[in-house]
Amino acid sequence: MTPSTLARRGLLSLAVAALATALAPSAATAAPPLRVILPVSAGSGVDVIVRSAQVALTKALDGQAVVIENMPGAGGITGTQALVKAAPDGNTIAIVSNNHSVNPSVFKKLPYDSLSDITPITVIGGSPFVFVVNPKLPATNAKELQALLKSKPGELNFASSGNGTIIHLAGEMMIEAVGGNARHIPYKGMGPMITDLMGGQVEMGASAVAAVQGQIKQGSLRPIGVMGKQRVKSLPDVPTIAEQGFPDVDVAGWFAAVGPKGLPPAQVKRLHDALVAAFNDPEVKAGFAQRDDFLILDTPEHSAQFLKSEQERYARLVEKAKVAIN
């Protein structure tokens, strides 16, 4: 091989390498990861749900990395405040839940507006609630619980995961619906609350079904009724509270994806479509079914209407229950 041939081949190799470098995305031009803020603790129900879809969401975003960041604190205010401060460039979203719509009524002042400072993307889905009691309590259904509460006004306790939380309001809804009177005992999270329910330190409380499935099956907690419109697969023999004559009891946990204020419509559509694809992934849907969770995946427009209606609904319940934090 002549020197001139070698030179030509060397130049050709350099040209190919230069072209490949030009066509390949560099670290400087590669899309930043999608930051998903969770205003809840790691290991919570919403955290488990979102992480189950992380891989599918990356795939739906054509390989864009998805970074999940837990930012619990102040009933979800800490994480939501970080979301509203983020740039509306489509690279930051938050997954908010019921407390997002409860907080404007229980806090005198928030560092953001729960409706106007966000851009709704989709209400992803929800988790059914169940009202449970300690097995030693002589009540197996809503009518028996009603009679017991009326025979002991103010003597029994109902637990919650914290003052002003959706679990608190669900408990208030149940007590009000049956016309009873019970003392509210707030805990710092679901774990301590469930432990004391099983131990008998408190008599009753509302919970997501997934959080107490095992305890119900083991007999360490007794279900009084499902708090939504339909029975759940894991508890087929447990009727809804509405079936038992109290139609005003209708509450479930929900979780929704939102972006910062001013998120462009093209980014809203991109993120909405990716979330719909990710949560419709067969493995993700199988996990939902196992936990008795359900999918909604609403449009951005319907999601905005839902968030507004939920905030109004909880405001009425908070007023009746006289809940206030500051």
GROMACS .gro file of C-alpha atoms in nm:
model
  326
    1MET     CA    1   0.000   0.000   0.000
    2THR     CA    2   0.145   0.332  -0.106
    3PRO     CA    3   0.186   0.630   0.128
    4SER     CA    4  -0.066   0.825  -0.080
    5THR     CA    5  -0.326   0.548  -0.036
    6LEU     CA    6  -0.267   0.545   0.339
    7ALA     CA    7  -0.304   0.920   0.351
    8ARG     CA    8  -0.632   0.907   0.159
    9ARG     CA    9  -0.767   0.637   0.392
   10GLY     CA   10  -0.657   0.836   0.696
   11LEU     CA   11  -0.835   1.144   0.570
   12LEU     CA   12  -1.146   0.938   0.494
   13SER     CA   13  -1.147   0.792   0.849
   14LEU     CA   14  -1.114   1.139   0.999
   15ALA     CA   15  -1.402   1.263   0.786
   16VAL     CA   16  -1.627   0.974   0.893
   17ALA     CA   17  -1.541   1.029   1.259
   18ALA     CA   18  -1.610   1.401   1.230
   19LEU     CA   19  -1.945   1.334   1.065
   20ALA     CA   20  -2.043   1.082   1.336
   21THR     CA   21  -1.950   1.330   1.607
   22ALA     CA   22  -2.154   1.600   1.440
   23LEU     CA   23  -2.458   1.376   1.409
   24ALA     CA   24  -2.441   1.229   1.762
   25PRO     CA   25  -2.604   1.425   2.046
   26SER     CA   26  -2.340   1.575   2.269
   27ALA     CA   27  -2.361   1.613   2.643
   28ALA     CA   28  -2.424   1.982   2.585
   29THR     CA   29  -2.717   1.928   2.346
   30ALA     CA   30  -2.876   1.614   2.498
   31ALA     CA   31  -3.222   1.666   2.648
   32PRO     CA   32  -3.214   1.723   3.023
   33PRO     CA   33  -3.395   1.465   3.235
   34LEU     CA   34  -3.759   1.505   3.326
   35ARG     CA   35  -3.769   1.599   3.693
   36VAL     CA   36  -4.072   1.449   3.867
   37ILE     CA   37  -4.132   1.609   4.207
   38LEU     CA   38  -4.325   1.399   4.458
   39PRO     CA   39  -4.445   1.610   4.755
   40VAL     CA   40  -4.465   1.286   4.958
   41SER     CA   41  -4.227   1.057   5.142
   42ALA     CA   42  -4.043   0.770   4.976
   43GLY     CA   43  -4.236   0.447   5.012
   44SER     CA   44  -4.577   0.614   5.033
   45GLY     CA   45  -4.861   0.498   4.809
   46VAL     CA   46  -4.814   0.766   4.544
   47ASP     CA   47  -4.437   0.713   4.549
   48VAL     CA   48  -4.479   0.341   4.480
   49ILE     CA   49  -4.726   0.410   4.200
   50VAL     CA   50  -4.510   0.669   4.022
   51ARG     CA   51  -4.191   0.466   4.051
   52SER     CA   52  -4.369   0.166   3.901
   53ALA     CA   53  -4.411   0.369   3.582
   54GLN     CA   54  -4.064   0.528   3.571
   55VAL     CA   55  -3.915   0.295   3.310
   56ALA     CA   56  -4.227   0.305   3.095
   57LEU     CA   57  -4.231   0.685   3.111
   58THR     CA   58  -3.871   0.706   2.991
   59LYS     CA   59  -3.966   0.484   2.697
   60ALA     CA   60  -4.271   0.697   2.620
   61LEU     CA   61  -4.051   1.007   2.622
   62ASP     CA   62  -3.824   0.853   2.356
   63GLY     CA   63  -3.546   0.779   2.602
   64GLN     CA   64  -3.550   1.103   2.803
   65ALA     CA   65  -3.430   1.018   3.152
   66VAL     CA   66  -3.684   1.048   3.435
   67VAL     CA   67  -3.556   1.156   3.776
   68ILE     CA   68  -3.796   1.119   4.069
   69GLU     CA   69  -3.738   1.354   4.360
   70ASN     CA   70  -3.922   1.314   4.691
   71MET     CA   71  -3.985   1.648   4.861
   72PRO     CA   72  -4.220   1.580   5.154
   73GLY     CA   73  -4.314   1.840   5.409
   74ALA     CA   74  -4.598   2.064   5.525
   75GLY     CA   75  -4.871   1.845   5.377
   76GLY     CA   76  -4.727   1.865   5.026
   77ILE     CA   77  -4.659   2.239   5.028
   78THR     CA   78  -4.279   2.203   5.014
   79GLY     CA   79  -4.278   1.998   4.694
   80THR     CA   80  -4.551   2.199   4.526
   81GLN     CA   81  -4.367   2.524   4.601
   82ALA     CA   82  -4.062   2.381   4.423
   83LEU     CA   83  -4.280   2.295   4.124
   84VAL     CA   84  -4.433   2.641   4.088
   85LYS     CA   85  -4.085   2.797   4.100
   86ALA     CA   86  -3.956   2.574   3.818
   87ALA     CA   87  -3.916   2.697   3.462
   88PRO     CA   88  -4.216   2.611   3.239
   89ASP     CA   89  -3.997   2.431   2.987
   90GLY     CA   90  -4.150   2.085   3.008
   91ASN     CA   91  -3.864   1.939   3.213
   92THR     CA   92  -4.029   1.961   3.557
   93ILE     CA   93  -4.362   1.822   3.672
   94ALA     CA   94  -4.509   1.725   4.007
   95ILE     CA   95  -4.749   1.450   4.105
   96VAL     CA   96  -4.993   1.604   4.351
   97SER     CA   97  -5.273   1.432   4.541
   98ASN     CA   98  -5.585   1.522   4.739
   99ASN     CA   99  -5.395   1.735   4.987
  100HIS     CA  100  -5.316   1.978   4.707
  101SER     CA  101  -5.689   2.059   4.695
  102VAL     CA  102  -5.734   2.043   5.072
  103ASN     CA  103  -5.450   2.278   5.170
  104PRO     CA  104  -5.610   2.607   5.056
  105SER     CA  105  -5.888   2.550   5.310
  106VAL     CA  106  -5.681   2.436   5.610
  107PHE     CA  107  -5.390   2.679   5.577
  108LYS     CA  108  -5.461   3.049   5.614
  109LYS     CA  109  -5.185   3.135   5.369
  110LEU     CA  110  -5.003   2.935   5.102
  111PRO     CA  111  -4.690   3.045   4.911
  112TYR     CA  112  -4.873   2.981   4.581
  113ASP     CA  113  -5.223   2.960   4.435
  114SER     CA  114  -5.326   2.594   4.405
  115LEU     CA  115  -5.512   2.655   4.079
  116SER     CA  116  -5.360   2.951   3.896
  117ASP     CA  117  -4.992   2.873   3.967
  118ILE     CA  118  -4.999   2.527   3.806
  119THR     CA  119  -5.076   2.378   3.466
  120PRO     CA  120  -5.288   2.060   3.490
  121ILE     CA  121  -5.164   1.778   3.265
  122THR     CA  122  -5.368   1.475   3.367
  123VAL     CA  123  -5.542   1.318   3.665
  124ILE     CA  124  -5.357   0.987   3.649
  125GLY     CA  125  -5.567   0.769   3.875
  126GLY     CA  126  -5.676   0.694   4.227
  127SER     CA  127  -5.679   0.463   4.525
  128PRO     CA  128  -6.001   0.349   4.696
  129PHE     CA  129  -6.049   0.414   5.067
  130VAL     CA  130  -6.195   0.183   5.329
  131PHE     CA  131  -6.317   0.263   5.679
  132VAL     CA  132  -6.174   0.018   5.933
  133VAL     CA  133  -6.207  -0.048   6.304
  134ASN     CA  134  -6.016  -0.239   6.567
  135PRO     CA  135  -6.164  -0.594   6.579
  136LYS     CA  136  -6.255  -0.553   6.947
  137LEU     CA  137  -6.500  -0.276   6.860
  138PRO     CA  138  -6.854  -0.427   6.852
  139ALA     CA  139  -6.941  -0.306   6.504
  140THR     CA  140  -6.928  -0.501   6.179
  141ASN     CA  141  -7.109  -0.260   5.947
  142ALA     CA  142  -7.202   0.106   5.912
  143LYS     CA  143  -7.541   0.074   6.086
  144GLU     CA  144  -7.385  -0.095   6.388
  145LEU     CA  145  -7.112   0.170   6.398
  146GLN     CA  146  -7.379   0.441   6.385
  147ALA     CA  147  -7.562   0.287   6.683
  148LEU     CA  148  -7.238   0.252   6.877
  149LEU     CA  149  -7.132   0.613   6.816
  150LYS     CA  150  -7.472   0.741   6.920
  151SER     CA  151  -7.466   0.533   7.237
  152LYS     CA  152  -7.122   0.672   7.331
  153PRO     CA  153  -7.115   1.032   7.207
  154GLY     CA  154  -6.761   1.169   7.208
  155GLU     CA  155  -6.617   0.863   7.384
  156LEU     CA  156  -6.463   0.688   7.083
  157ASN     CA  157  -6.163   0.800   6.875
  158PHE     CA  158  -6.096   0.805   6.503
  159ALA     CA  159  -5.740   0.824   6.375
  160SER     CA  160  -5.584   1.002   6.081
  161SER     CA  161  -5.242   1.035   5.920
  162GLY     CA  162  -5.230   1.401   6.020
  163ASN     CA  163  -5.445   1.703   6.092
  164GLY     CA  164  -5.598   1.844   5.775
  165THR     CA  165  -5.501   1.549   5.553
  166ILE     CA  166  -5.740   1.372   5.321
  167ILE     CA  167  -5.743   1.077   5.563
  168HIS     CA  168  -5.860   1.318   5.834
  169LEU     CA  169  -6.134   1.460   5.611
  170ALA     CA  170  -6.243   1.112   5.502
  171GLY     CA  171  -6.285   1.019   5.868
  172GLU     CA  172  -6.481   1.337   5.934
  173MET     CA  173  -6.701   1.257   5.633
  174MET     CA  174  -6.780   0.912   5.773
  175ILE     CA  175  -6.856   1.031   6.126
  176GLU     CA  176  -7.077   1.310   5.996
  177ALA     CA  177  -7.262   1.079   5.755
  178VAL     CA  178  -7.366   0.836   6.029
  179GLY     CA  179  -7.460   1.123   6.259
  180GLY     CA  180  -7.208   1.032   6.527
  181ASN     CA  181  -6.955   1.213   6.741
  182ALA     CA  182  -6.596   1.096   6.789
  183ARG     CA  183  -6.263   1.251   6.887
  184HIS     CA  184  -6.002   1.301   6.615
  185ILE     CA  185  -5.652   1.168   6.693
  186PRO     CA  186  -5.394   1.282   6.434
  187TYR     CA  187  -5.074   1.082   6.374
  188LYS     CA  188  -4.757   1.164   6.184
  189GLY     CA  189  -4.818   0.936   5.889
  190MET     CA  190  -5.007   0.619   5.804
  191GLY     CA  191  -4.760   0.377   5.964
  192PRO     CA  192  -4.807   0.492   6.327
  193MET     CA  193  -5.179   0.532   6.272
  194ILE     CA  194  -5.226   0.174   6.149
  195THR     CA  195  -5.007   0.037   6.427
  196ASP     CA  196  -5.222   0.201   6.695
  197LEU     CA  197  -5.543   0.097   6.520
  198MET     CA  198  -5.430  -0.264   6.540
  199GLY     CA  199  -5.320  -0.218   6.900
  200GLY     CA  200  -5.650  -0.065   7.007
  201GLN     CA  201  -5.513   0.272   7.116
  202VAL     CA  202  -5.763   0.420   6.868
  203GLU     CA  203  -6.082   0.255   6.754
  204MET     CA  204  -6.137   0.349   6.390
  205GLY     CA  205  -6.019   0.539   6.087
  206ALA     CA  206  -6.014   0.573   5.708
  207SER     CA  207  -5.730   0.435   5.498
  208ALA     CA  208  -5.631   0.359   5.142
  209VAL     CA  209  -5.725  -0.004   5.073
  210ALA     CA  210  -5.370  -0.091   4.967
  211ALA     CA  211  -5.231   0.024   5.304
  212VAL     CA  212  -5.447  -0.215   5.507
  213GLN     CA  213  -5.512  -0.509   5.271
  214GLY     CA  214  -5.281  -0.737   5.470
  215GLN     CA  215  -5.419  -0.636   5.810
  216ILE     CA  216  -5.777  -0.695   5.695
  217LYS     CA  217  -5.691  -1.041   5.558
  218GLN     CA  218  -5.508  -1.128   5.881
  219GLY     CA  219  -5.802  -1.011   6.092
  220SER     CA  220  -5.607  -0.742   6.278
  221LEU     CA  221  -5.840  -0.478   6.132
  222ARG     CA  222  -6.208  -0.509   6.043
  223PRO     CA  223  -6.350  -0.331   5.737
  224ILE     CA  224  -6.676  -0.144   5.788
  225GLY     CA  225  -6.711  -0.046   5.425
  226VAL     CA  226  -6.547   0.084   5.110
  227MET     CA  227  -6.576   0.464   5.093
  228GLY     CA  228  -6.618   0.500   4.716
  229LYS     CA  229  -6.887   0.423   4.462
  230GLN     CA  230  -6.779   0.066   4.388
  231ARG     CA  231  -6.656  -0.239   4.574
  232VAL     CA  232  -6.293  -0.340   4.528
  233LYS     CA  233  -6.160  -0.668   4.394
  234SER     CA  234  -5.942  -0.751   4.694
  235LEU     CA  235  -6.241  -0.711   4.931
  236PRO     CA  236  -6.531  -0.846   4.723
  237ASP     CA  237  -6.753  -0.915   5.025
  238VAL     CA  238  -6.710  -0.569   5.177
  239PRO     CA  239  -6.996  -0.341   5.069
  240THR     CA  240  -6.957   0.030   5.009
  241ILE     CA  241  -7.073   0.269   5.280
  242ALA     CA  242  -7.324   0.403   5.026
  243GLU     CA  243  -7.471   0.053   4.983
  244GLN     CA  244  -7.529   0.049   5.358
  245GLY     CA  245  -7.749   0.356   5.349
  246PHE     CA  246  -7.504   0.647   5.362
  247PRO     CA  247  -7.470   0.781   5.006
  248ASP     CA  248  -7.285   1.097   5.115
  249VAL     CA  249  -6.972   0.892   5.185
  250ASP     CA  250  -6.784   0.907   4.856
  251VAL     CA  251  -6.411   0.972   4.874
  252ALA     CA  252  -6.097   0.818   4.728
  253GLY     CA  253  -5.735   0.910   4.698
  254TRP     CA  254  -5.625   1.054   4.364
  255PHE     CA  255  -5.301   1.173   4.206
  256ALA     CA  256  -5.249   1.414   3.920
  257ALA     CA  257  -4.956   1.536   3.709
  258VAL     CA  258  -4.917   1.913   3.695
  259GLY     CA  259  -4.659   2.151   3.555
  260PRO     CA  260  -4.562   2.507   3.642
  261LYS     CA  261  -4.780   2.799   3.538
  262GLY     CA  262  -4.732   2.893   3.174
  263LEU     CA  263  -4.638   2.548   3.046
  264PRO     CA  264  -4.678   2.573   2.665
  265PRO     CA  265  -4.961   2.370   2.509
  266ALA     CA  266  -4.713   2.165   2.302
  267GLN     CA  267  -4.533   2.058   2.619
  268VAL     CA  268  -4.863   1.983   2.794
  269LYS     CA  269  -4.959   1.753   2.505
  270ARG     CA  270  -4.616   1.586   2.496
  271LEU     CA  271  -4.623   1.513   2.868
  272HIS     CA  272  -4.989   1.410   2.870
  273ASP     CA  273  -4.941   1.164   2.586
  274ALA     CA  274  -4.628   1.019   2.748
  275LEU     CA  275  -4.800   0.973   3.084
  276VAL     CA  276  -5.100   0.805   2.920
  277ALA     CA  277  -4.870   0.565   2.734
  278ALA     CA  278  -4.661   0.492   3.043
  279PHE     CA  279  -4.950   0.416   3.275
  280ASN     CA  280  -5.116   0.202   3.010
  281ASP     CA  281  -4.806  -0.017   2.997
  282PRO     CA  282  -4.921  -0.377   3.074
  283GLU     CA  283  -4.683  -0.422   3.368
  284VAL     CA  284  -4.782  -0.089   3.520
  285LYS     CA  285  -5.152  -0.168   3.480
  286ALA     CA  286  -5.100  -0.510   3.642
  287GLY     CA  287  -4.951  -0.338   3.946
  288PHE     CA  288  -5.252  -0.107   3.964
  289ALA     CA  289  -5.489  -0.402   3.963
  290GLN     CA  290  -5.293  -0.580   4.235
  291ARG     CA  291  -5.316  -0.275   4.463
  292ASP     CA  292  -5.683  -0.206   4.374
  293ASP     CA  293  -5.577   0.131   4.231
  294PHE     CA  294  -5.760   0.261   3.924
  295LEU     CA  295  -5.662   0.464   3.619
  296ILE     CA  296  -5.830   0.786   3.503
  297LEU     CA  297  -5.580   0.955   3.265
  298ASP     CA  298  -5.806   1.251   3.199
  299THR     CA  299  -5.749   1.531   2.950
  300PRO     CA  300  -5.576   1.850   3.068
  301GLU     CA  301  -5.906   2.040   3.034
  302HIS     CA  302  -6.106   1.790   3.241
  303SER     CA  303  -5.822   1.767   3.492
  304ALA     CA  304  -5.838   2.143   3.546
  305GLN     CA  305  -6.212   2.120   3.609
  306PHE     CA  306  -6.162   1.829   3.848
  307LEU     CA  307  -5.900   2.011   4.056
  308LYS     CA  308  -6.127   2.314   4.087
  309SER     CA  309  -6.428   2.105   4.190
  310GLU     CA  310  -6.224   1.907   4.444
  311GLN     CA  311  -6.094   2.228   4.605
  312GLU     CA  312  -6.452   2.355   4.638
  313ARG     CA  313  -6.576   2.023   4.779
  314TYR     CA  314  -6.307   2.003   5.044
  315ALA     CA  315  -6.359   2.365   5.141
  316ARG     CA  316  -6.716   2.281   5.241
  317LEU     CA  317  -6.606   1.975   5.438
  318VAL     CA  318  -6.325   2.164   5.615
  319GLU     CA  319  -6.571   2.434   5.715
  320LYS     CA  320  -6.811   2.178   5.861
  321ALA     CA  321  -6.534   1.999   6.047
  322LYS     CA  322  -6.380   2.327   6.166
  323VAL     CA  323  -6.031   2.212   6.061
  324ALA     CA  324  -5.754   2.473   6.076
  325ILE     CA  325  -5.375   2.450   6.097
  326ASN     CA  326  -5.262   2.814   6.107
   0.00000   0.00000   0.00000
